[in-house]
């Protein structure tokens, strides 16, 4: 009896989380093309599930926030800003939020001189539940 109650509670939780925050993905993974990148070294996730968004740790090249001048990351999904991270000089990594719906564009910007330093596409995969 207790097992049936736990299964119903878990199912209700999945429905509530999915309805309130978008698609639920199990084992989300992020693929970021870093070949020949002046800004990005790697991207990884650590969660086993995500509801509507997945926290992603992005590691920068050694000069991304110094001589390359990156001061902000903008995550663009479906033509709108999904997340923004402000960076300090010398910062080597940051956590950004990516949507669980497939793709996003990460824009590395220099807000001091108003330029885009680099743009990369990220692909988010995982098993969609809802």
PDB file of C-alpha atoms in Angstrom:
ATOM      1  CA  UNK A   1       0.000   0.000   0.000  1.00  0.00           C
ATOM      2  CA  UNK A   2       2.805   2.416   0.890  1.00  0.00           C
ATOM      3  CA  UNK A   3       4.531   1.686  -2.422  1.00  0.00           C
ATOM      4  CA  UNK A   4       1.381   2.562  -4.393  1.00  0.00           C
ATOM      5  CA  UNK A   5       1.072   5.832  -2.448  1.00  0.00           C
ATOM      6  CA  UNK A   6       4.688   6.750  -3.253  1.00  0.00           C
ATOM      7  CA  UNK A   7       4.174   6.030  -6.949  1.00  0.00           C
ATOM      8  CA  UNK A   8       1.051   8.221  -7.044  1.00  0.00           C
ATOM      9  CA  UNK A   9       2.879  10.993  -5.195  1.00  0.00           C
ATOM     10  CA  UNK A  10       5.808  10.795  -7.627  1.00  0.00           C
ATOM     11  CA  UNK A  11       3.465  10.860 -10.620  1.00  0.00           C
ATOM     12  CA  UNK A  12       1.645  13.888  -9.217  1.00  0.00           C
ATOM     13  CA  UNK A  13       4.959  15.645  -8.589  1.00  0.00           C
ATOM     14  CA  UNK A  14       6.078  15.041 -12.182  1.00  0.00           C
ATOM     15  CA  UNK A  15       2.810  16.491 -13.497  1.00  0.00           C
ATOM     16  CA  UNK A  16       2.998  19.563 -11.239  1.00  0.00           C
ATOM     17  CA  UNK A  17       6.655  20.272 -12.029  1.00  0.00           C
ATOM     18  CA  UNK A  18       6.097  19.766 -15.744  1.00  0.00           C
ATOM     19  CA  UNK A  19       3.007  21.936 -15.869  1.00  0.00           C
ATOM     20  CA  UNK A  20       4.575  24.757 -13.912  1.00  0.00           C
ATOM     21  CA  UNK A  21       7.934  24.972 -15.617  1.00  0.00           C
ATOM     22  CA  UNK A  22       7.901  23.419 -19.063  1.00  0.00           C
ATOM     23  CA  UNK A  23       9.277  20.176 -20.404  1.00  0.00           C
ATOM     24  CA  UNK A  24      10.724  17.625 -17.988  1.00  0.00           C
ATOM     25  CA  UNK A  25      13.910  15.958 -19.207  1.00  0.00           C
ATOM     26  CA  UNK A  26      15.742  13.021 -17.657  1.00  0.00           C
ATOM     27  CA  UNK A  27      19.534  12.865 -17.805  1.00  0.00           C
ATOM     28  CA  UNK A  28      19.954  16.195 -19.656  1.00  0.00           C
ATOM     29  CA  UNK A  29      23.192  16.676 -21.589  1.00  0.00           C
ATOM     30  CA  UNK A  30      24.590  19.730 -23.328  1.00  0.00           C
ATOM     31  CA  UNK A  31      26.703  19.697 -26.458  1.00  0.00           C
ATOM     32  CA  UNK A  32      28.575  22.924 -27.198  1.00  0.00           C
ATOM     33  CA  UNK A  33      30.818  23.233 -30.236  1.00  0.00           C
ATOM     34  CA  UNK A  34      34.081  24.579 -28.809  1.00  0.00           C
ATOM     35  CA  UNK A  35      36.325  23.834 -31.807  1.00  0.00           C
ATOM     36  CA  UNK A  36      38.523  26.880 -32.535  1.00  0.00           C
ATOM     37  CA  UNK A  37      36.697  28.870 -29.875  1.00  0.00           C
ATOM     38  CA  UNK A  38      38.373  31.952 -28.411  1.00  0.00           C
ATOM     39  CA  UNK A  39      35.918  31.931 -25.489  1.00  0.00           C
ATOM     40  CA  UNK A  40      34.502  28.492 -24.667  1.00  0.00           C
ATOM     41  CA  UNK A  41      36.461  25.458 -23.498  1.00  0.00           C
ATOM     42  CA  UNK A  42      33.672  23.114 -22.365  1.00  0.00           C
ATOM     43  CA  UNK A  43      30.106  22.809 -21.092  1.00  0.00           C
ATOM     44  CA  UNK A  44      28.618  20.251 -18.718  1.00  0.00           C
ATOM     45  CA  UNK A  45      25.556  19.534 -16.600  1.00  0.00           C
ATOM     46  CA  UNK A  46      25.385  17.719 -13.297  1.00  0.00           C
ATOM     47  CA  UNK A  47      21.656  17.141 -12.817  1.00  0.00           C
ATOM     48  CA  UNK A  48      19.854  13.878 -13.441  1.00  0.00           C
ATOM     49  CA  UNK A  49      16.656  15.717 -14.413  1.00  0.00           C
ATOM     50  CA  UNK A  50      15.568  19.194 -15.397  1.00  0.00           C
ATOM     51  CA  UNK A  51      12.208  20.922 -15.556  1.00  0.00           C
ATOM     52  CA  UNK A  52      12.141  23.562 -18.289  1.00  0.00           C
ATOM     53  CA  UNK A  53      15.774  24.527 -17.806  1.00  0.00           C
ATOM     54  CA  UNK A  54      19.084  22.855 -17.112  1.00  0.00           C
ATOM     55  CA  UNK A  55      21.912  24.434 -15.134  1.00  0.00           C
ATOM     56  CA  UNK A  56      25.046  24.248 -17.254  1.00  0.00           C
ATOM     57  CA  UNK A  57      28.609  24.952 -16.199  1.00  0.00           C
ATOM     58  CA  UNK A  58      30.566  26.674 -18.973  1.00  0.00           C
ATOM     59  CA  UNK A  59      34.365  26.801 -18.761  1.00  0.00           C
ATOM     60  CA  UNK A  60      36.233  29.571 -20.556  1.00  0.00           C
ATOM     61  CA  UNK A  61      39.566  29.737 -22.324  1.00  0.00           C
ATOM     62  CA  UNK A  62      42.341  31.374 -20.305  1.00  0.00           C
ATOM     63  CA  UNK A  63      41.934  34.796 -21.930  1.00  0.00           C
ATOM     64  CA  UNK A  64      38.156  34.913 -22.503  1.00  0.00           C
ATOM     65  CA  UNK A  65      37.360  37.350 -19.694  1.00  0.00           C
ATOM     66  CA  UNK A  66      40.690  39.194 -19.824  1.00  0.00           C
ATOM     67  CA  UNK A  67      42.190  40.048 -23.214  1.00  0.00           C
ATOM     68  CA  UNK A  68      39.123  38.856 -25.201  1.00  0.00           C
ATOM     69  CA  UNK A  69      37.000  41.116 -22.999  1.00  0.00           C
ATOM     70  CA  UNK A  70      33.930  38.935 -22.406  1.00  0.00           C
ATOM     71  CA  UNK A  71      31.818  40.528 -19.671  1.00  0.00           C
ATOM     72  CA  UNK A  72      28.445  38.853 -20.234  1.00  0.00           C
ATOM     73  CA  UNK A  73      26.871  35.683 -21.594  1.00  0.00           C
ATOM     74  CA  UNK A  74      23.394  35.831 -23.109  1.00  0.00           C
ATOM     75  CA  UNK A  75      21.413  32.662 -23.725  1.00  0.00           C
ATOM     76  CA  UNK A  76      18.960  33.071 -26.607  1.00  0.00           C
ATOM     77  CA  UNK A  77      16.185  30.515 -27.155  1.00  0.00           C
ATOM     78  CA  UNK A  78      13.217  30.836 -29.486  1.00  0.00           C
ATOM     79  CA  UNK A  79      14.330  34.362 -30.367  1.00  0.00           C
ATOM     80  CA  UNK A  80      14.217  35.626 -26.781  1.00  0.00           C
ATOM     81  CA  UNK A  81      16.703  36.041 -23.950  1.00  0.00           C
ATOM     82  CA  UNK A  82      16.455  32.943 -21.770  1.00  0.00           C
ATOM     83  CA  UNK A  83      19.270  33.693 -19.284  1.00  0.00           C
ATOM     84  CA  UNK A  84      22.114  36.149 -18.727  1.00  0.00           C
ATOM     85  CA  UNK A  85      25.327  35.865 -16.715  1.00  0.00           C
ATOM     86  CA  UNK A  86      27.550  38.816 -15.831  1.00  0.00           C
ATOM     87  CA  UNK A  87      31.250  37.923 -15.765  1.00  0.00           C
ATOM     88  CA  UNK A  88      34.221  39.392 -13.938  1.00  0.00           C
ATOM     89  CA  UNK A  89      37.691  39.819 -15.393  1.00  0.00           C
ATOM     90  CA  UNK A  90      39.678  36.629 -14.853  1.00  0.00           C
ATOM     91  CA  UNK A  91      36.603  34.460 -14.269  1.00  0.00           C
ATOM     92  CA  UNK A  92      37.228  30.932 -15.566  1.00  0.00           C
ATOM     93  CA  UNK A  93      33.705  29.481 -15.544  1.00  0.00           C
ATOM     94  CA  UNK A  94      30.050  30.362 -15.030  1.00  0.00           C
ATOM     95  CA  UNK A  95      26.739  28.589 -14.560  1.00  0.00           C
ATOM     96  CA  UNK A  96      24.015  29.454 -17.045  1.00  0.00           C
ATOM     97  CA  UNK A  97      20.530  28.114 -17.607  1.00  0.00           C
ATOM     98  CA  UNK A  98      19.633  26.474 -20.914  1.00  0.00           C
ATOM     99  CA  UNK A  99      16.160  25.377 -22.042  1.00  0.00           C
ATOM    100  CA  UNK A 100      15.398  21.678 -22.281  1.00  0.00           C
ATOM    101  CA  UNK A 101      13.712  22.046 -25.671  1.00  0.00           C
ATOM    102  CA  UNK A 102      16.613  21.301 -28.000  1.00  0.00           C
ATOM    103  CA  UNK A 103      18.794  24.269 -28.916  1.00  0.00           C
ATOM    104  CA  UNK A 104      19.986  27.625 -27.679  1.00  0.00           C
ATOM    105  CA  UNK A 105      22.511  30.221 -28.786  1.00  0.00           C
ATOM    106  CA  UNK A 106      25.114  31.434 -26.313  1.00  0.00           C
ATOM    107  CA  UNK A 107      26.410  34.913 -27.062  1.00  0.00           C
ATOM    108  CA  UNK A 108      29.645  36.061 -25.411  1.00  0.00           C
ATOM    109  CA  UNK A 109      29.564  39.860 -25.307  1.00  0.00           C
ATOM    110  CA  UNK A 110      31.832  42.723 -24.318  1.00  0.00           C
ATOM    111  CA  UNK A 111      29.487  45.225 -22.689  1.00  0.00           C
ATOM    112  CA  UNK A 112      32.252  47.827 -22.332  1.00  0.00           C
ATOM    113  CA  UNK A 113      32.536  48.436 -26.077  1.00  0.00           C
ATOM    114  CA  UNK A 114      29.188  46.905 -27.096  1.00  0.00           C
ATOM    115  CA  UNK A 115      30.525  44.079 -29.260  1.00  0.00           C
ATOM    116  CA  UNK A 116      29.783  40.403 -29.680  1.00  0.00           C
ATOM    117  CA  UNK A 117      32.979  38.453 -29.073  1.00  0.00           C
ATOM    118  CA  UNK A 118      31.635  35.045 -30.095  1.00  0.00           C
ATOM    119  CA  UNK A 119      28.395  33.135 -30.696  1.00  0.00           C
ATOM    120  CA  UNK A 120      28.007  29.381 -30.260  1.00  0.00           C
ATOM    121  CA  UNK A 121      25.063  27.005 -30.567  1.00  0.00           C
ATOM    122  CA  UNK A 122      24.283  24.556 -27.793  1.00  0.00           C
ATOM    123  CA  UNK A 123      22.218  21.399 -28.205  1.00  0.00           C
ATOM    124  CA  UNK A 124      20.416  20.071 -25.165  1.00  0.00           C
ATOM    125  CA  UNK A 125      19.402  16.415 -25.176  1.00  0.00           C
ATOM    126  CA  UNK A 126      17.730  14.116 -22.711  1.00  0.00           C
ATOM    127  CA  UNK A 127      14.748  11.875 -22.483  1.00  0.00           C
ATOM    128  CA  UNK A 128      11.614  14.038 -22.442  1.00  0.00           C
ATOM    129  CA  UNK A 129       8.941  12.915 -20.016  1.00  0.00           C
ATOM    130  CA  UNK A 130       6.313  15.555 -20.759  1.00  0.00           C
TER     131      UNK A 130
END
